[in-house]
Amino acid sequence: MIIGEAGGAEEDNQGIQFCGRWGQYLERMLRKYGIDMRQDCWLTNSLACRPAENRTPTSDEIDFCRPNVINAVRALEPEKILLFGGSAVESLIGWLWKEDVGNITRWVGWRIPCQRLNCWLMPTYHPAYC
């Protein structure tokens, strides 16, 4: 499963997740490792809709949309979850640990065994950062 920040303008226009510039970049990067993002992964975002002016989501917005993320994870039961960006980390790890998760750099590179969801959490930077 891949959890991103929120859809962008292109995602809103086409109604397809991760189809914009950074989603295409991510798709190319994953393909280099033999992963077909559209066939091998479930895709979702920490926010159900794009924030005004494509700004970074607020903690309140992430909290409000968190049930969508949790319900998707529980329903799909992924073995691994890639968390792209601070909003995705705050959405899932913030729910699991109930504390301020801090900056994304605190989490990048970790492979976290999550017994509560029976999967691995793998936080990394938002594709735009790359």
GROMACS .gro file of N, CA and C in nm:
model
  390
    1MET      N    1   0.085  -0.117   0.000
    1MET     CA    2   0.000   0.000   0.000
    1MET      C    3   0.089   0.123   0.000
    2ILE      N    4   0.046   0.222  -0.073
    2ILE     CA    5   0.115   0.351  -0.077
    2ILE      C    6   0.018   0.456  -0.021
    3ILE      N    7   0.066   0.531   0.077
    3ILE     CA    8  -0.011   0.641   0.132
    3ILE      C    9   0.065   0.769   0.105
    4GLY      N   10   0.001   0.860   0.034
    4GLY     CA   11   0.060   0.989   0.001
    4GLY      C   12  -0.002   1.100   0.083
    5GLU      N   13   0.026   1.222   0.041
    5GLU     CA   14  -0.021   1.339   0.116
    5GLU      C   15  -0.167   1.371   0.082
    6ALA      N   16  -0.191   1.412  -0.041
    6ALA     CA   17  -0.324   1.448  -0.088
    6ALA      C   18  -0.318   1.458  -0.239
    7GLY      N   19  -0.429   1.445  -0.303
    7GLY     CA   20  -0.432   1.460  -0.448
    7GLY      C   21  -0.399   1.602  -0.489
    8GLY      N   22  -0.348   1.617  -0.609
    8GLY     CA   23  -0.320   1.748  -0.664
    8GLY      C   24  -0.423   1.786  -0.769
    9ALA      N   25  -0.397   1.892  -0.843
    9ALA     CA   26  -0.491   1.940  -0.944
    9ALA      C   27  -0.516   1.834  -1.052
   10GLU      N   28  -0.411   1.768  -1.097
   10GLU     CA   29  -0.427   1.667  -1.202
   10GLU      C   30  -0.510   1.548  -1.153
   11GLU      N   31  -0.488   1.509  -1.030
   11GLU     CA   32  -0.566   1.400  -0.971
   11GLU      C   33  -0.714   1.439  -0.964
   12ASP      N   34  -0.740   1.564  -0.926
   12ASP     CA   35  -0.878   1.613  -0.921
   12ASP      C   36  -0.941   1.613  -1.060
   13ASN      N   37  -0.864   1.657  -1.160
   13ASN     CA   38  -0.916   1.664  -1.296
   13ASN      C   39  -0.946   1.527  -1.355
   14GLN      N   40  -0.857   1.430  -1.331
   14GLN     CA   41  -0.871   1.299  -1.392
   14GLN      C   42  -0.943   1.197  -1.303
   15GLY      N   43  -0.948   1.224  -1.174
   15GLY     CA   44  -1.010   1.130  -1.082
   15GLY      C   45  -0.927   1.004  -1.062
   16ILE      N   46  -0.796   1.015  -1.083
   16ILE     CA   47  -0.704   0.901  -1.069
   16ILE      C   48  -0.596   0.941  -0.970
   17GLN      N   49  -0.573   0.857  -0.871
   17GLN     CA   50  -0.471   0.888  -0.771
   17GLN      C   51  -0.331   0.877  -0.830
   18PHE      N   52  -0.244   0.965  -0.788
   18PHE     CA   53  -0.102   0.965  -0.824
   18PHE      C   54  -0.080   0.971  -0.976
   19CYS      N   55  -0.163   1.048  -1.046
   19CYS     CA   56  -0.145   1.060  -1.191
   19CYS      C   57  -0.075   1.190  -1.230
   20GLY      N   58  -0.053   1.278  -1.136
   20GLY     CA   59   0.013   1.404  -1.164
   20GLY      C   60   0.163   1.389  -1.179
   21ARG      N   61   0.231   1.500  -1.185
   21ARG     CA   62   0.376   1.502  -1.209
   21ARG      C   63   0.452   1.414  -1.110
   22TRP      N   64   0.424   1.429  -0.980
   22TRP     CA   65   0.499   1.354  -0.879
   22TRP      C   66   0.455   1.209  -0.871
   23GLY      N   67   0.330   1.184  -0.901
   23GLY     CA   68   0.283   1.045  -0.908
   23GLY      C   69   0.349   0.971  -1.023
   24GLN      N   70   0.366   1.040  -1.136
   24GLN     CA   71   0.434   0.978  -1.251
   24GLN      C   72   0.581   0.952  -1.217
   25TYR      N   73   0.642   1.045  -1.147
   25TYR     CA   74   0.781   1.026  -1.104
   25TYR      C   75   0.792   0.904  -1.013
   26LEU      N   76   0.703   0.896  -0.917
   26LEU     CA   77   0.703   0.782  -0.825
   26LEU      C   78   0.682   0.651  -0.901
   27GLU      N   79   0.591   0.653  -0.996
   27GLU     CA   80   0.564   0.532  -1.075
   27GLU      C   81   0.690   0.487  -1.150
   28ARG      N   82   0.764   0.581  -1.207
   28ARG     CA   83   0.890   0.547  -1.277
   28ARG      C   84   0.994   0.492  -1.181
   29MET      N   85   1.006   0.554  -1.064
   29MET     CA   86   1.105   0.508  -0.965
   29MET      C   87   1.073   0.366  -0.916
   30LEU      N   88   0.949   0.339  -0.888
   30LEU     CA   89   0.910   0.206  -0.841
   30LEU      C   90   0.929   0.101  -0.950
   31ARG      N   91   0.904   0.140  -1.074
   31ARG     CA   92   0.922   0.047  -1.186
   31ARG      C   93   1.066   0.000  -1.195
   32LYS      N   94   1.162   0.086  -1.159
   32LYS     CA   95   1.303   0.047  -1.159
   32LYS      C   96   1.331  -0.068  -1.064
   33TYR      N   97   1.246  -0.085  -0.963
   33TYR     CA   98   1.261  -0.193  -0.866
   33TYR      C   99   1.163  -0.308  -0.890
   34GLY      N  100   1.104  -0.308  -1.010
   34GLY     CA  101   1.014  -0.416  -1.047
   34GLY      C  102   0.875  -0.406  -0.987
   35ILE      N  103   0.839  -0.286  -0.941
   35ILE     CA  104   0.707  -0.266  -0.882
   35ILE      C  105   0.620  -0.187  -0.978
   36ASP      N  106   0.508  -0.244  -1.018
   36ASP     CA  107   0.410  -0.174  -1.100
   36ASP      C  108   0.310  -0.110  -1.003
   37MET      N  109   0.323   0.018  -0.985
   37MET     CA  110   0.243   0.089  -0.886
   37MET      C  111   0.093   0.068  -0.907
   38ARG      N  112   0.049   0.060  -1.030
   38ARG     CA  113  -0.094   0.047  -1.059
   38ARG      C  114  -0.145  -0.096  -1.043
   39GLN      N  115  -0.058  -0.194  -1.056
   39GLN     CA  116  -0.098  -0.334  -1.045
   39GLN      C  117  -0.063  -0.397  -0.911
   40ASP      N  118   0.049  -0.355  -0.853
   40ASP     CA  119   0.101  -0.421  -0.733
   40ASP      C  120   0.065  -0.351  -0.602
   41CYS      N  121   0.008  -0.233  -0.610
   41CYS     CA  122  -0.013  -0.154  -0.488
   41CYS      C  123  -0.156  -0.102  -0.480
   42TRP      N  124  -0.200  -0.081  -0.356
   42TRP     CA  125  -0.321  -0.004  -0.331
   42TRP      C  126  -0.274   0.138  -0.304
   43LEU      N  127  -0.346   0.236  -0.355
   43LEU     CA  128  -0.307   0.376  -0.343
   43LEU      C  129  -0.412   0.454  -0.265
   44THR      N  130  -0.364   0.535  -0.172
   44THR     CA  131  -0.454   0.623  -0.100
   44THR      C  132  -0.374   0.744  -0.052
   45ASN      N  133  -0.443   0.840   0.007
   45ASN     CA  134  -0.379   0.961   0.058
   45ASN      C  135  -0.425   0.990   0.199
   46SER      N  136  -0.344   1.068   0.271
   46SER     CA  137  -0.381   1.105   0.406
   46SER      C  138  -0.502   1.199   0.407
   47LEU      N  139  -0.522   1.272   0.299
   47LEU     CA  140  -0.640   1.357   0.284
   47LEU      C  141  -0.724   1.307   0.166
   48ALA      N  142  -0.855   1.313   0.184
   48ALA     CA  143  -0.946   1.267   0.080
   48ALA      C  144  -0.960   1.369  -0.034
   49CYS      N  145  -0.927   1.494  -0.005
   49CYS     CA  146  -0.938   1.597  -0.110
   49CYS      C  147  -0.817   1.691  -0.101
   50ARG      N  148  -0.798   1.764  -0.207
   50ARG     CA  149  -0.683   1.855  -0.217
   50ARG      C  150  -0.706   1.980  -0.135
   51PRO      N  151  -0.610   2.018  -0.052
   51PRO     CA  152  -0.623   2.143   0.024
   51PRO      C  153  -0.622   2.264  -0.069
   52ALA      N  154  -0.686   2.370  -0.026
   52ALA     CA  155  -0.689   2.494  -0.104
   52ALA      C  156  -0.548   2.537  -0.140
   53GLU      N  157  -0.530   2.580  -0.263
   53GLU     CA  158  -0.403   2.629  -0.315
   53GLU      C  159  -0.291   2.525  -0.304
   54ASN      N  160  -0.329   2.398  -0.294
   54ASN     CA  161  -0.235   2.286  -0.289
   54ASN      C  162  -0.133   2.300  -0.176
   55ARG      N  163  -0.176   2.360  -0.065
   55ARG     CA  164  -0.087   2.379   0.049
   55ARG      C  165  -0.070   2.248   0.125
   56THR      N  166   0.026   2.244   0.216
   56THR     CA  167   0.046   2.128   0.302
   56THR      C  168  -0.074   2.112   0.393
   57PRO      N  169  -0.124   1.991   0.409
   57PRO     CA  170  -0.241   1.970   0.497
   57PRO      C  171  -0.211   2.007   0.642
   58THR      N  172  -0.313   2.055   0.709
   58THR     CA  173  -0.300   2.086   0.851
   58THR      C  174  -0.321   1.958   0.933
   59SER      N  175  -0.279   1.961   1.058
   59SER     CA  176  -0.301   1.847   1.148
   59SER      C  177  -0.449   1.819   1.167
   60ASP      N  178  -0.531   1.925   1.173
   60ASP     CA  179  -0.676   1.905   1.186
   60ASP      C  180  -0.733   1.834   1.064
   61GLU      N  181  -0.688   1.871   0.945
   61GLU     CA  182  -0.736   1.804   0.823
   61GLU      C  183  -0.693   1.658   0.821
   62ILE      N  184  -0.570   1.632   0.861
   62ILE     CA  185  -0.520   1.494   0.866
   62ILE      C  186  -0.602   1.413   0.966
   63ASP      N  187  -0.628   1.471   1.083
   63ASP     CA  188  -0.709   1.402   1.184
   63ASP      C  189  -0.849   1.372   1.131
   64PHE      N  190  -0.908   1.468   1.062
   64PHE     CA  191  -1.044   1.451   1.010
   64PHE      C  192  -1.052   1.338   0.908
   65CYS      N  193  -0.951   1.326   0.824
   65CYS     CA  194  -0.951   1.224   0.718
   65CYS      C  195  -0.889   1.091   0.761
   66ARG      N  196  -0.830   1.086   0.878
   66ARG     CA  197  -0.762   0.964   0.925
   66ARG      C  198  -0.851   0.840   0.921
   67PRO      N  199  -0.979   0.845   0.956
   67PRO     CA  200  -1.061   0.724   0.948
   67PRO      C  201  -1.062   0.660   0.809
   68ASN      N  202  -1.055   0.741   0.704
   68ASN     CA  203  -1.049   0.686   0.568
   68ASN      C  204  -0.924   0.601   0.550
   69VAL      N  205  -0.811   0.650   0.600
   69VAL     CA  206  -0.683   0.578   0.588
   69VAL      C  207  -0.688   0.449   0.669
   70ILE      N  208  -0.731   0.460   0.793
   70ILE     CA  209  -0.736   0.343   0.882
   70ILE      C  210  -0.831   0.237   0.828
   71ASN      N  211  -0.947   0.279   0.781
   71ASN     CA  212  -1.043   0.183   0.724
   71ASN      C  213  -0.986   0.112   0.602
   72ALA      N  214  -0.913   0.186   0.518
   72ALA     CA  215  -0.852   0.124   0.399
   72ALA      C  216  -0.746   0.022   0.439
   73VAL      N  217  -0.662   0.058   0.536
   73VAL     CA  218  -0.557  -0.033   0.581
   73VAL      C  219  -0.619  -0.159   0.641
   74ARG      N  220  -0.719  -0.142   0.724
   74ARG     CA  221  -0.783  -0.258   0.787
   74ARG      C  222  -0.853  -0.346   0.684
   75ALA      N  223  -0.918  -0.286   0.587
   75ALA     CA  224  -0.991  -0.363   0.487
   75ALA      C  225  -0.897  -0.440   0.393
   76LEU      N  226  -0.787  -0.376   0.355
   76LEU     CA  227  -0.698  -0.435   0.254
   76LEU      C  228  -0.588  -0.522   0.314
   77GLU      N  229  -0.557  -0.501   0.440
   77GLU     CA  230  -0.456  -0.579   0.511
   77GLU      C  231  -0.323  -0.592   0.434
   78PRO      N  232  -0.261  -0.478   0.399
   78PRO     CA  233  -0.134  -0.486   0.326
   78PRO      C  234  -0.021  -0.542   0.411
   79GLU      N  235   0.077  -0.600   0.346
   79GLU     CA  236   0.195  -0.651   0.416
   79GLU      C  237   0.294  -0.539   0.444
   80LYS      N  238   0.297  -0.440   0.354
   80LYS     CA  239   0.389  -0.327   0.366
   80LYS      C  240   0.313  -0.200   0.331
   81ILE      N  241   0.347  -0.093   0.402
   81ILE     CA  242   0.287   0.037   0.371
   81ILE      C  243   0.400   0.137   0.353
   82LEU      N  244   0.407   0.196   0.235
   82LEU     CA  245   0.501   0.304   0.207
   82LEU      C  246   0.431   0.435   0.240
   83LEU      N  247   0.490   0.513   0.329
   83LEU     CA  248   0.435   0.641   0.370
   83LEU      C  249   0.518   0.751   0.305
   84PHE      N  250   0.458   0.822   0.209
   84PHE     CA  251   0.530   0.924   0.135
   84PHE      C  252   0.497   1.062   0.188
   85GLY      N  253   0.589   1.118   0.266
   85GLY     CA  254   0.576   1.253   0.315
   85GLY      C  255   0.525   1.262   0.458
   86GLY      N  256   0.543   1.379   0.515
   86GLY     CA  257   0.508   1.404   0.654
   86GLY      C  258   0.360   1.386   0.684
   87SER      N  259   0.274   1.421   0.591
   87SER     CA  260   0.129   1.407   0.616
   87SER      C  261   0.090   1.259   0.627
   88ALA      N  262   0.148   1.176   0.542
   88ALA     CA  263   0.119   1.033   0.548
   88ALA      C  264   0.171   0.974   0.679
   89VAL      N  265   0.290   1.017   0.720
   89VAL     CA  266   0.348   0.970   0.847
   89VAL      C  267   0.260   1.015   0.963
   90GLU      N  268   0.220   1.141   0.963
   90GLU     CA  269   0.134   1.192   1.070
   90GLU      C  270   0.001   1.118   1.073
   91SER      N  271  -0.053   1.087   0.957
   91SER     CA  272  -0.181   1.019   0.949
   91SER      C  273  -0.178   0.881   1.013
   92LEU      N  274  -0.080   0.800   0.979
   92LEU     CA  275  -0.079   0.662   1.027
   92LEU      C  276   0.004   0.645   1.155
   93ILE      N  277   0.126   0.694   1.155
   93ILE     CA  278   0.210   0.678   1.274
   93ILE      C  279   0.155   0.762   1.389
   94GLY      N  280   0.101   0.878   1.358
   94GLY     CA  281   0.038   0.960   1.462
   94GLY      C  282  -0.079   0.889   1.527
   95TRP      N  283  -0.153   0.812   1.450
   95TRP     CA  284  -0.265   0.734   1.504
   95TRP      C  285  -0.215   0.619   1.592
   96LEU      N  286  -0.107   0.556   1.552
   96LEU     CA  287  -0.055   0.441   1.625
   96LEU      C  288   0.011   0.480   1.757
   97TRP      N  289   0.085   0.591   1.757
   97TRP     CA  290   0.162   0.629   1.875
   97TRP      C  291   0.101   0.742   1.957
   98LYS      N  292   0.003   0.809   1.904
   98LYS     CA  293  -0.068   0.915   1.976
   98LYS      C  294   0.024   1.024   2.031
   99GLU      N  295   0.123   1.062   1.955
   99GLU     CA  296   0.211   1.170   1.998
   99GLU      C  297   0.253   1.250   1.875
  100ASP      N  298   0.315   1.363   1.900
  100ASP     CA  299   0.367   1.443   1.792
  100ASP      C  300   0.476   1.363   1.720
  101VAL      N  301   0.455   1.334   1.591
  101VAL     CA  302   0.550   1.250   1.519
  101VAL      C  303   0.675   1.327   1.478
  102GLY      N  304   0.671   1.459   1.485
  102GLY     CA  305   0.788   1.538   1.448
  102GLY      C  306   0.809   1.544   1.298
  103ASN      N  307   0.928   1.581   1.261
  103ASN     CA  308   0.964   1.600   1.120
  103ASN      C  309   0.982   1.466   1.049
  104ILE      N  310   0.956   1.464   0.921
  104ILE     CA  311   0.968   1.343   0.839
  104ILE      C  312   1.110   1.285   0.845
  105THR      N  313   1.210   1.370   0.858
  105THR     CA  314   1.348   1.319   0.859
  105THR      C  315   1.373   1.226   0.978
  106ARG      N  316   1.293   1.238   1.081
  106ARG     CA  317   1.303   1.149   1.196
  106ARG      C  318   1.270   1.004   1.158
  107TRP      N  319   1.188   0.987   1.055
  107TRP     CA  320   1.133   0.855   1.021
  107TRP      C  321   1.192   0.793   0.895
  108VAL      N  322   1.246   0.875   0.807
  108VAL     CA  323   1.293   0.824   0.677
  108VAL      C  324   1.398   0.716   0.696
  109GLY      N  325   1.380   0.608   0.623
  109GLY     CA  326   1.475   0.498   0.625
  109GLY      C  327   1.441   0.387   0.723
  110TRP      N  328   1.347   0.411   0.812
  110TRP     CA  329   1.308   0.308   0.908
  110TRP      C  330   1.213   0.208   0.843
  111ARG      N  331   1.224   0.084   0.882
  111ARG     CA  332   1.125  -0.020   0.850
  111ARG      C  333   1.069  -0.062   0.984
  112ILE      N  334   0.946  -0.024   1.008
  112ILE     CA  335   0.887  -0.039   1.140
  112ILE      C  336   0.789  -0.156   1.140
  113PRO      N  337   0.815  -0.258   1.221
  113PRO     CA  338   0.717  -0.367   1.231
  113PRO      C  339   0.599  -0.320   1.314
  114CYS      N  340   0.481  -0.327   1.258
  114CYS     CA  341   0.361  -0.280   1.327
  114CYS      C  342   0.272  -0.399   1.361
  115GLN      N  343   0.276  -0.440   1.486
  115GLN     CA  344   0.195  -0.554   1.527
  115GLN      C  345   0.046  -0.523   1.525
  116ARG      N  346   0.012  -0.401   1.552
  116ARG     CA  347  -0.130  -0.363   1.557
  116ARG      C  348  -0.198  -0.381   1.421
  117LEU      N  349  -0.124  -0.355   1.313
  117LEU     CA  350  -0.180  -0.370   1.177
  117LEU      C  351  -0.123  -0.491   1.104
  118ASN      N  352  -0.031  -0.561   1.170
  118ASN     CA  353   0.033  -0.680   1.112
  118ASN      C  354   0.097  -0.650   0.976
  119CYS      N  355   0.179  -0.544   0.974
  119CYS     CA  356   0.247  -0.506   0.850
  119CYS      C  357   0.373  -0.427   0.884
  120TRP      N  358   0.447  -0.394   0.782
  120TRP     CA  359   0.566  -0.309   0.796
  120TRP      C  360   0.531  -0.169   0.750
  121LEU      N  361   0.575  -0.069   0.824
  121LEU     CA  362   0.559   0.072   0.785
  121LEU      C  363   0.695   0.122   0.739
  122MET      N  364   0.697   0.186   0.622
  122MET     CA  365   0.822   0.235   0.565
  122MET      C  366   0.806   0.381   0.523
  123PRO      N  367   0.837   0.472   0.615
  123PRO     CA  368   0.825   0.615   0.585
  123PRO      C  369   0.939   0.664   0.496
  124THR      N  370   0.906   0.755   0.407
  124THR     CA  371   1.008   0.819   0.324
  124THR      C  372   0.958   0.957   0.282
  125TYR      N  373   1.041   1.027   0.210
  125TYR     CA  374   1.008   1.162   0.167
  125TYR      C  375   0.898   1.163   0.061
  126HIS      N  376   0.830   1.274   0.051
  126HIS     CA  377   0.732   1.296  -0.056
  126HIS      C  378   0.810   1.296  -0.188
  127PRO      N  379   0.754   1.241  -0.295
  127PRO     CA  380   0.826   1.238  -0.424
  127PRO      C  381   0.872   1.376  -0.471
  128ALA      N  382   0.800   1.482  -0.435
  128ALA     CA  383   0.841   1.617  -0.476
  128ALA      C  384   0.974   1.655  -0.415
  129TYR      N  385   1.005   1.601  -0.299
  129TYR     CA  386   1.132   1.630  -0.232
  129TYR      C  387   1.250   1.574  -0.315
  130CYS      N  388   1.225   1.461  -0.376
  130CYS     CA  389   1.331   1.398  -0.457
  130CYS      C  390   1.359   1.478  -0.582
   0.00000   0.00000   0.00000
